[in-house]
Amino acid sequence: MRRPFVAGNWKLNLDLSAGRALVAGVAEKLPASLPIDVAVCPTSIYLFPMAKAISGTPIKLGGQNCWHESKGAFTGEVSAAMVKEAGCTYVILGHSERRHTIGPKDADGRIHAETDEMIAAKVRAAMSACLVPIVCIGETLEERDAGHTNEVLRRQINGSLAGVEAASGDSLVIAYEPVWAIGTGRTATPEQAQDAHQYIAALLMERFGSDVAGDIRIQYGGSVKPSNVVELMKCPDVDGALVGGASLKVDDFVGIIEGTIRAKGLD
Ligand code: PGA
């Protein structure tokens, strides 16, 4: 079985003292060694101090983004090597907020901030810096309602992983995050999640072959909370969760970690 992986995406939340308090509170409630991987992903300016805060705990660190070039005239950007040097194991790439929400609007009010092509370049840069990218994909509500979910997932997997070579499955994580479920309180049903994950697993088989693809973890993301985590994690192709809002509270995040361990029969 793939080792389940729960990551908290803090987005633009928690100042340094709140981040430290959260990690200390979570670590206090967890055993020193865990049967799953757990990570927190703070905003990049706090990565160095948070690396110190997690030291001695089973919690690992992830960035929320990185730039695809290693250096140069890119004001305000952070390279993959810098994220790695700050103490990160992971980096979230291609989050729907970066694909759809953060960026200038075109004349029709659409935002196309990060394209699959840009995300693929970032994934390649992250892997060269020995970071494990958590590559986010997922359809919008309009795309789901129009019956285009699989087509969107195929386009995003192929596009966001263009030119990516994975020597082993543990060098890459995919997060399936239906855009309509992020921060909305609306979660995919276990059937919807399992269907999408099974399809993504098949795409990864096509892309990387069964030896590598069989080890790539696919997280579910979108309004995961302690009350729905067990049913989602019972799905055979759901290997963990990428958690936004519920990762900001000690009891909720611990509840999600414990629920994942229970659902996967690792307790
Ligand atoms: P949410 O966010 O858990 O608040 O829905 C998930 C995410 O954006 O990764």
Short mmCIF file of C-alpha atoms and ligand atoms in Angstrom, two decimals:
data_model
loop_
_atom_site.label_atom_id
_atom_site.label_comp_id
_atom_site.label_asym_id
_atom_site.label_seq_id
_atom_site.Cartn_x
_atom_site.Cartn_y
_atom_site.Cartn_z
CA MET A 1 0.00 0.00 0.00
CA ARG A 2 1.14 3.56 -0.69
CA ARG A 3 1.98 5.46 2.49
CA PRO A 4 -0.90 7.89 3.08
CA PHE A 5 -0.03 11.58 3.09
CA VAL A 6 -1.92 14.44 4.76
CA ALA A 7 -0.74 17.99 4.06
CA GLY A 8 -2.06 21.28 5.39
CA ASN A 9 -2.13 24.13 2.91
CA TRP A 10 -2.14 27.22 5.11
CA LYS A 11 -2.52 29.58 2.12
CA LEU A 12 -2.25 33.23 3.28
CA ASN A 13 -3.15 32.42 6.89
CA LEU A 14 -1.46 32.25 10.29
CA ASP A 15 1.27 34.64 11.35
CA LEU A 16 4.52 33.23 12.68
CA SER A 17 3.46 32.86 16.30
CA ALA A 18 0.15 31.25 15.29
CA GLY A 19 2.00 28.86 12.93
CA ARG A 20 4.41 27.87 15.68
CA ALA A 21 1.56 27.36 18.14
CA LEU A 22 -0.36 25.22 15.64
CA VAL A 23 2.59 22.94 14.92
CA ALA A 24 3.40 22.61 18.65
CA GLY A 25 -0.25 21.80 19.39
CA VAL A 26 -0.45 19.18 16.62
CA ALA A 27 2.87 17.57 17.57
CA GLU A 28 1.81 17.33 21.19
CA LYS A 29 -1.22 15.23 20.22
CA LEU A 30 0.59 12.89 17.85
CA PRO A 31 2.93 10.00 18.61
CA ALA A 32 6.61 10.61 17.82
CA SER A 33 6.45 8.32 14.82
CA LEU A 34 3.51 8.08 12.45
CA PRO A 35 2.34 5.42 9.97
CA ILE A 36 1.55 8.19 7.44
CA ASP A 37 3.34 11.29 6.15
CA VAL A 38 2.16 14.65 7.49
CA ALA A 39 3.25 18.08 6.29
CA VAL A 40 2.35 21.72 6.76
CA CYS A 41 2.77 24.30 3.99
CA PRO A 42 3.14 27.85 5.34
CA THR A 43 3.66 30.98 3.29
CA SER A 44 7.22 31.14 1.92
CA ILE A 45 8.52 33.91 4.20
CA TYR A 46 7.94 31.64 7.23
CA LEU A 47 9.57 28.50 5.84
CA PHE A 48 12.92 28.94 7.61
CA PRO A 49 11.47 29.54 11.11
CA MET A 50 8.82 26.86 10.58
CA ALA A 51 11.55 24.35 9.64
CA LYS A 52 12.94 25.00 13.12
CA ALA A 53 9.48 24.73 14.67
CA ILE A 54 8.83 21.26 13.20
CA SER A 55 12.27 19.90 14.04
CA GLY A 56 12.00 16.92 16.39
CA THR A 57 8.35 16.31 15.36
CA PRO A 58 7.05 13.86 12.72
CA ILE A 59 5.72 16.84 10.71
CA LYS A 60 7.43 17.76 7.45
CA LEU A 61 7.44 21.06 5.60
CA GLY A 62 6.19 22.11 2.17
CA GLY A 63 6.20 25.35 0.19
CA GLN A 64 3.09 26.69 -1.55
CA ASN A 65 4.81 27.62 -4.80
CA CYS A 66 8.17 28.15 -6.47
CA TRP A 67 9.51 29.73 -9.64
CA HIS A 68 10.64 27.60 -12.58
CA GLU A 69 13.96 29.37 -13.16
CA SER A 70 16.81 28.93 -10.71
CA LYS A 71 17.97 32.57 -10.73
CA GLY A 72 17.76 35.85 -12.57
CA ALA A 73 15.67 38.97 -12.87
CA PHE A 74 12.41 37.64 -11.38
CA THR A 75 11.48 40.14 -8.70
CA GLY A 76 9.54 38.65 -5.84
CA GLU A 77 9.99 35.02 -6.86
CA VAL A 78 11.51 32.13 -4.92
CA SER A 79 13.41 29.31 -6.62
CA ALA A 80 12.89 25.60 -5.99
CA ALA A 81 16.42 25.34 -4.56
CA MET A 82 15.59 28.15 -2.09
CA VAL A 83 12.43 26.35 -1.00
CA LYS A 84 14.49 23.20 -0.54
CA GLU A 85 17.19 25.06 1.37
CA ALA A 86 14.54 26.45 3.70
CA GLY A 87 13.90 22.91 4.89
CA CYS A 88 11.05 21.78 2.65
CA THR A 89 10.40 18.24 1.49
CA TYR A 90 7.40 19.19 -0.67
CA VAL A 91 6.10 22.07 -2.76
CA ILE A 92 2.49 22.59 -3.81
CA LEU A 93 2.30 23.49 -7.52
CA GLY A 94 -0.61 24.38 -9.77
CA HIS A 95 -3.11 25.00 -6.99
CA SER A 96 -6.43 26.10 -8.49
CA GLU A 97 -6.10 29.45 -6.72
CA ARG A 98 -2.92 30.02 -8.73
CA ARG A 99 -4.50 28.68 -11.93
CA HIS A 100 -7.79 30.58 -11.65
CA THR A 101 -7.85 33.24 -8.96
CA ILE A 102 -4.47 34.91 -8.57
CA GLY A 103 -3.60 37.01 -11.59
CA PRO A 104 -4.90 39.71 -13.91
CA LYS A 105 -8.28 39.29 -15.63
CA ASP A 106 -8.59 39.42 -19.41
CA ALA A 107 -11.25 41.46 -21.23
CA ASP A 108 -13.83 38.71 -20.59
CA GLY A 109 -13.09 38.65 -16.87
CA ARG A 110 -11.20 35.37 -17.10
CA ILE A 111 -8.00 34.73 -15.19
CA HIS A 112 -5.36 32.49 -16.68
CA ALA A 113 -2.57 33.05 -14.21
CA GLU A 114 -0.74 29.74 -14.30
CA THR A 115 -1.01 27.55 -17.34
CA ASP A 116 -0.29 23.82 -17.50
CA GLU A 117 2.90 24.71 -19.38
CA MET A 118 4.14 26.98 -16.57
CA ILE A 119 3.21 24.41 -13.96
CA ALA A 120 5.12 21.67 -15.83
CA ALA A 121 8.23 23.89 -15.87
CA LYS A 122 7.86 24.41 -12.11
CA VAL A 123 7.38 20.67 -11.53
CA ARG A 124 10.59 19.94 -13.45
CA ALA A 125 12.45 22.65 -11.48
CA ALA A 126 11.14 21.31 -8.16
CA MET A 127 12.18 17.75 -8.99
CA SER A 128 15.66 18.89 -10.05
CA ALA A 129 15.95 20.57 -6.65
CA CYS A 130 14.97 17.26 -4.97
CA LEU A 131 11.62 18.60 -3.80
CA VAL A 132 8.53 16.41 -4.11
CA PRO A 133 5.92 18.44 -5.99
CA ILE A 134 2.28 18.14 -4.98
CA VAL A 135 0.68 18.84 -8.36
CA CYS A 136 -2.91 20.05 -8.05
CA ILE A 137 -5.51 19.29 -10.70
CA GLY A 138 -9.28 19.40 -10.76
CA GLU A 139 -12.32 20.50 -12.71
CA THR A 140 -14.58 23.50 -12.17
CA LEU A 141 -18.30 23.08 -11.52
CA GLU A 142 -19.12 24.10 -15.11
CA GLU A 143 -16.71 21.51 -16.44
CA ARG A 144 -18.20 18.78 -14.21
CA ASP A 145 -21.78 19.74 -15.09
CA ALA A 146 -20.89 19.66 -18.79
CA GLY A 147 -19.53 16.11 -18.36
CA HIS A 148 -15.96 17.18 -19.08
CA THR A 149 -14.30 16.07 -15.83
CA ASN A 150 -12.16 13.29 -17.30
CA GLU A 151 -11.16 15.41 -20.28
CA VAL A 152 -9.98 18.20 -17.94
CA LEU A 153 -8.07 15.74 -15.74
CA ARG A 154 -6.39 14.24 -18.80
CA ARG A 155 -5.42 17.66 -20.13
CA GLN A 156 -4.07 18.79 -16.75
CA ILE A 157 -2.13 15.57 -16.06
CA ASN A 158 -0.56 15.55 -19.51
CA GLY A 159 0.00 19.33 -19.56
CA SER A 160 1.22 19.83 -16.00
CA LEU A 161 3.55 16.84 -16.22
CA ALA A 162 4.90 17.56 -19.72
CA GLY A 163 8.57 16.65 -19.91
CA VAL A 164 8.53 15.36 -16.33
CA GLU A 165 10.55 12.23 -15.74
CA ALA A 166 9.89 10.36 -12.53
CA ALA A 167 12.45 7.72 -11.62
CA SER A 168 10.24 6.55 -8.78
CA GLY A 169 6.67 7.11 -7.66
CA ASP A 170 7.65 8.73 -4.38
CA SER A 171 9.17 11.69 -6.21
CA LEU A 172 5.74 13.03 -7.18
CA VAL A 173 2.34 13.55 -5.52
CA ILE A 174 -0.91 14.47 -7.27
CA ALA A 175 -3.71 16.30 -5.48
CA TYR A 176 -7.17 15.92 -6.99
CA GLU A 177 -9.02 19.04 -5.92
CA PRO A 178 -12.36 19.65 -7.60
CA VAL A 179 -12.45 23.46 -7.74
CA TRP A 180 -16.11 23.52 -6.64
CA ALA A 181 -15.19 21.79 -3.37
CA ILE A 182 -12.35 24.10 -2.31
CA GLY A 183 -13.24 26.34 0.61
CA THR A 184 -16.94 25.91 -0.15
CA GLY A 185 -17.86 23.34 2.49
CA ARG A 186 -19.05 21.16 -0.39
CA THR A 187 -17.10 17.91 -0.56
CA ALA A 188 -16.98 15.38 -3.38
CA THR A 189 -18.82 12.20 -2.43
CA PRO A 190 -16.58 9.19 -1.85
CA GLU A 191 -17.88 7.81 -5.20
CA GLN A 192 -16.99 11.02 -7.06
CA ALA A 193 -13.55 11.07 -5.43
CA GLN A 194 -12.87 7.38 -6.10
CA ASP A 195 -13.96 7.71 -9.77
CA ALA A 196 -11.66 10.67 -10.34
CA HIS A 197 -8.74 9.08 -8.47
CA GLN A 198 -9.12 5.83 -10.37
CA TYR A 199 -9.09 7.74 -13.64
CA ILE A 200 -6.02 9.77 -12.59
CA ALA A 201 -4.26 6.54 -11.55
CA ALA A 202 -4.95 5.14 -15.04
CA LEU A 203 -3.57 8.33 -16.65
CA LEU A 204 -0.43 8.04 -14.53
CA MET A 205 -0.04 4.39 -15.64
CA GLU A 206 -0.17 5.53 -19.28
CA ARG A 207 2.26 8.33 -18.56
CA PHE A 208 4.85 6.61 -16.33
CA GLY A 209 4.22 2.85 -16.55
CA SER A 210 2.92 0.69 -13.75
CA ASP A 211 6.10 0.41 -11.65
CA VAL A 212 6.38 4.16 -11.10
CA ALA A 213 2.67 5.07 -11.29
CA GLY A 214 1.73 2.41 -8.75
CA ASP A 215 3.72 4.31 -6.12
CA ILE A 216 2.50 7.85 -6.92
CA ARG A 217 0.19 9.08 -4.17
CA ILE A 218 -3.02 10.86 -5.10
CA GLN A 219 -4.43 13.13 -2.40
CA TYR A 220 -7.99 14.39 -2.32
CA GLY A 221 -8.54 18.07 -1.52
CA GLY A 222 -11.65 20.18 -1.06
CA SER A 223 -13.40 20.81 2.29
CA VAL A 224 -11.86 17.79 4.00
CA LYS A 225 -12.71 17.79 7.70
CA PRO A 226 -12.72 15.31 10.58
CA SER A 227 -16.37 14.43 9.90
CA ASN A 228 -15.86 13.37 6.26
CA VAL A 229 -12.24 12.22 6.20
CA VAL A 230 -12.86 8.56 7.08
CA GLU A 231 -15.32 7.86 4.26
CA LEU A 232 -13.06 9.63 1.75
CA MET A 233 -9.91 7.82 2.92
CA LYS A 234 -11.67 4.47 2.71
CA CYS A 235 -11.64 4.82 -1.08
CA PRO A 236 -8.87 2.54 -2.36
CA ASP A 237 -7.36 5.11 -4.75
CA VAL A 238 -7.44 8.02 -2.28
CA ASP A 239 -4.03 8.15 -0.62
CA GLY A 240 -4.43 11.11 1.70
CA ALA A 241 -5.65 14.68 1.79
CA LEU A 242 -4.58 18.20 0.95
CA VAL A 243 -6.38 20.27 3.57
CA GLY A 244 -6.99 24.03 3.56
CA GLY A 245 -9.33 25.52 6.17
CA ALA A 246 -9.36 22.55 8.54
CA SER A 247 -5.55 22.49 8.69
CA LEU A 248 -5.58 25.82 10.57
CA LYS A 249 -7.01 24.37 13.77
CA VAL A 250 -5.15 21.87 15.95
CA ASP A 251 -8.13 19.63 16.72
CA ASP A 252 -9.39 19.55 13.13
CA PHE A 253 -5.99 18.78 11.63
CA VAL A 254 -5.25 16.11 14.24
CA GLY A 255 -8.74 14.67 13.64
CA ILE A 256 -7.99 14.42 9.92
CA ILE A 257 -4.62 12.75 10.56
CA GLU A 258 -6.17 10.28 13.01
CA GLY A 259 -9.14 9.63 10.71
CA THR A 260 -6.77 8.86 7.84
CA ILE A 261 -4.76 6.43 9.97
CA ARG A 262 -7.98 4.69 11.08
CA ALA A 263 -9.56 4.56 7.62
CA LYS A 264 -6.43 2.98 6.17
CA GLY A 265 -6.32 0.38 8.97
CA LEU A 266 -2.94 1.63 10.25
CA ASP A 267 -3.96 2.08 13.88
P1 PGA B 1 -10.18 23.56 1.73
O1 PGA B 1 -8.94 23.87 0.77
O2 PGA B 1 -9.81 22.35 2.54
O3 PGA B 1 -10.31 24.80 2.59
O4 PGA B 1 -11.36 23.33 0.86
C1 PGA B 1 -8.24 22.82 0.13
C2 PGA B 1 -7.14 23.38 -0.72
O5 PGA B 1 -7.31 24.46 -1.29
O6 PGA B 1 -6.07 22.76 -0.87
#
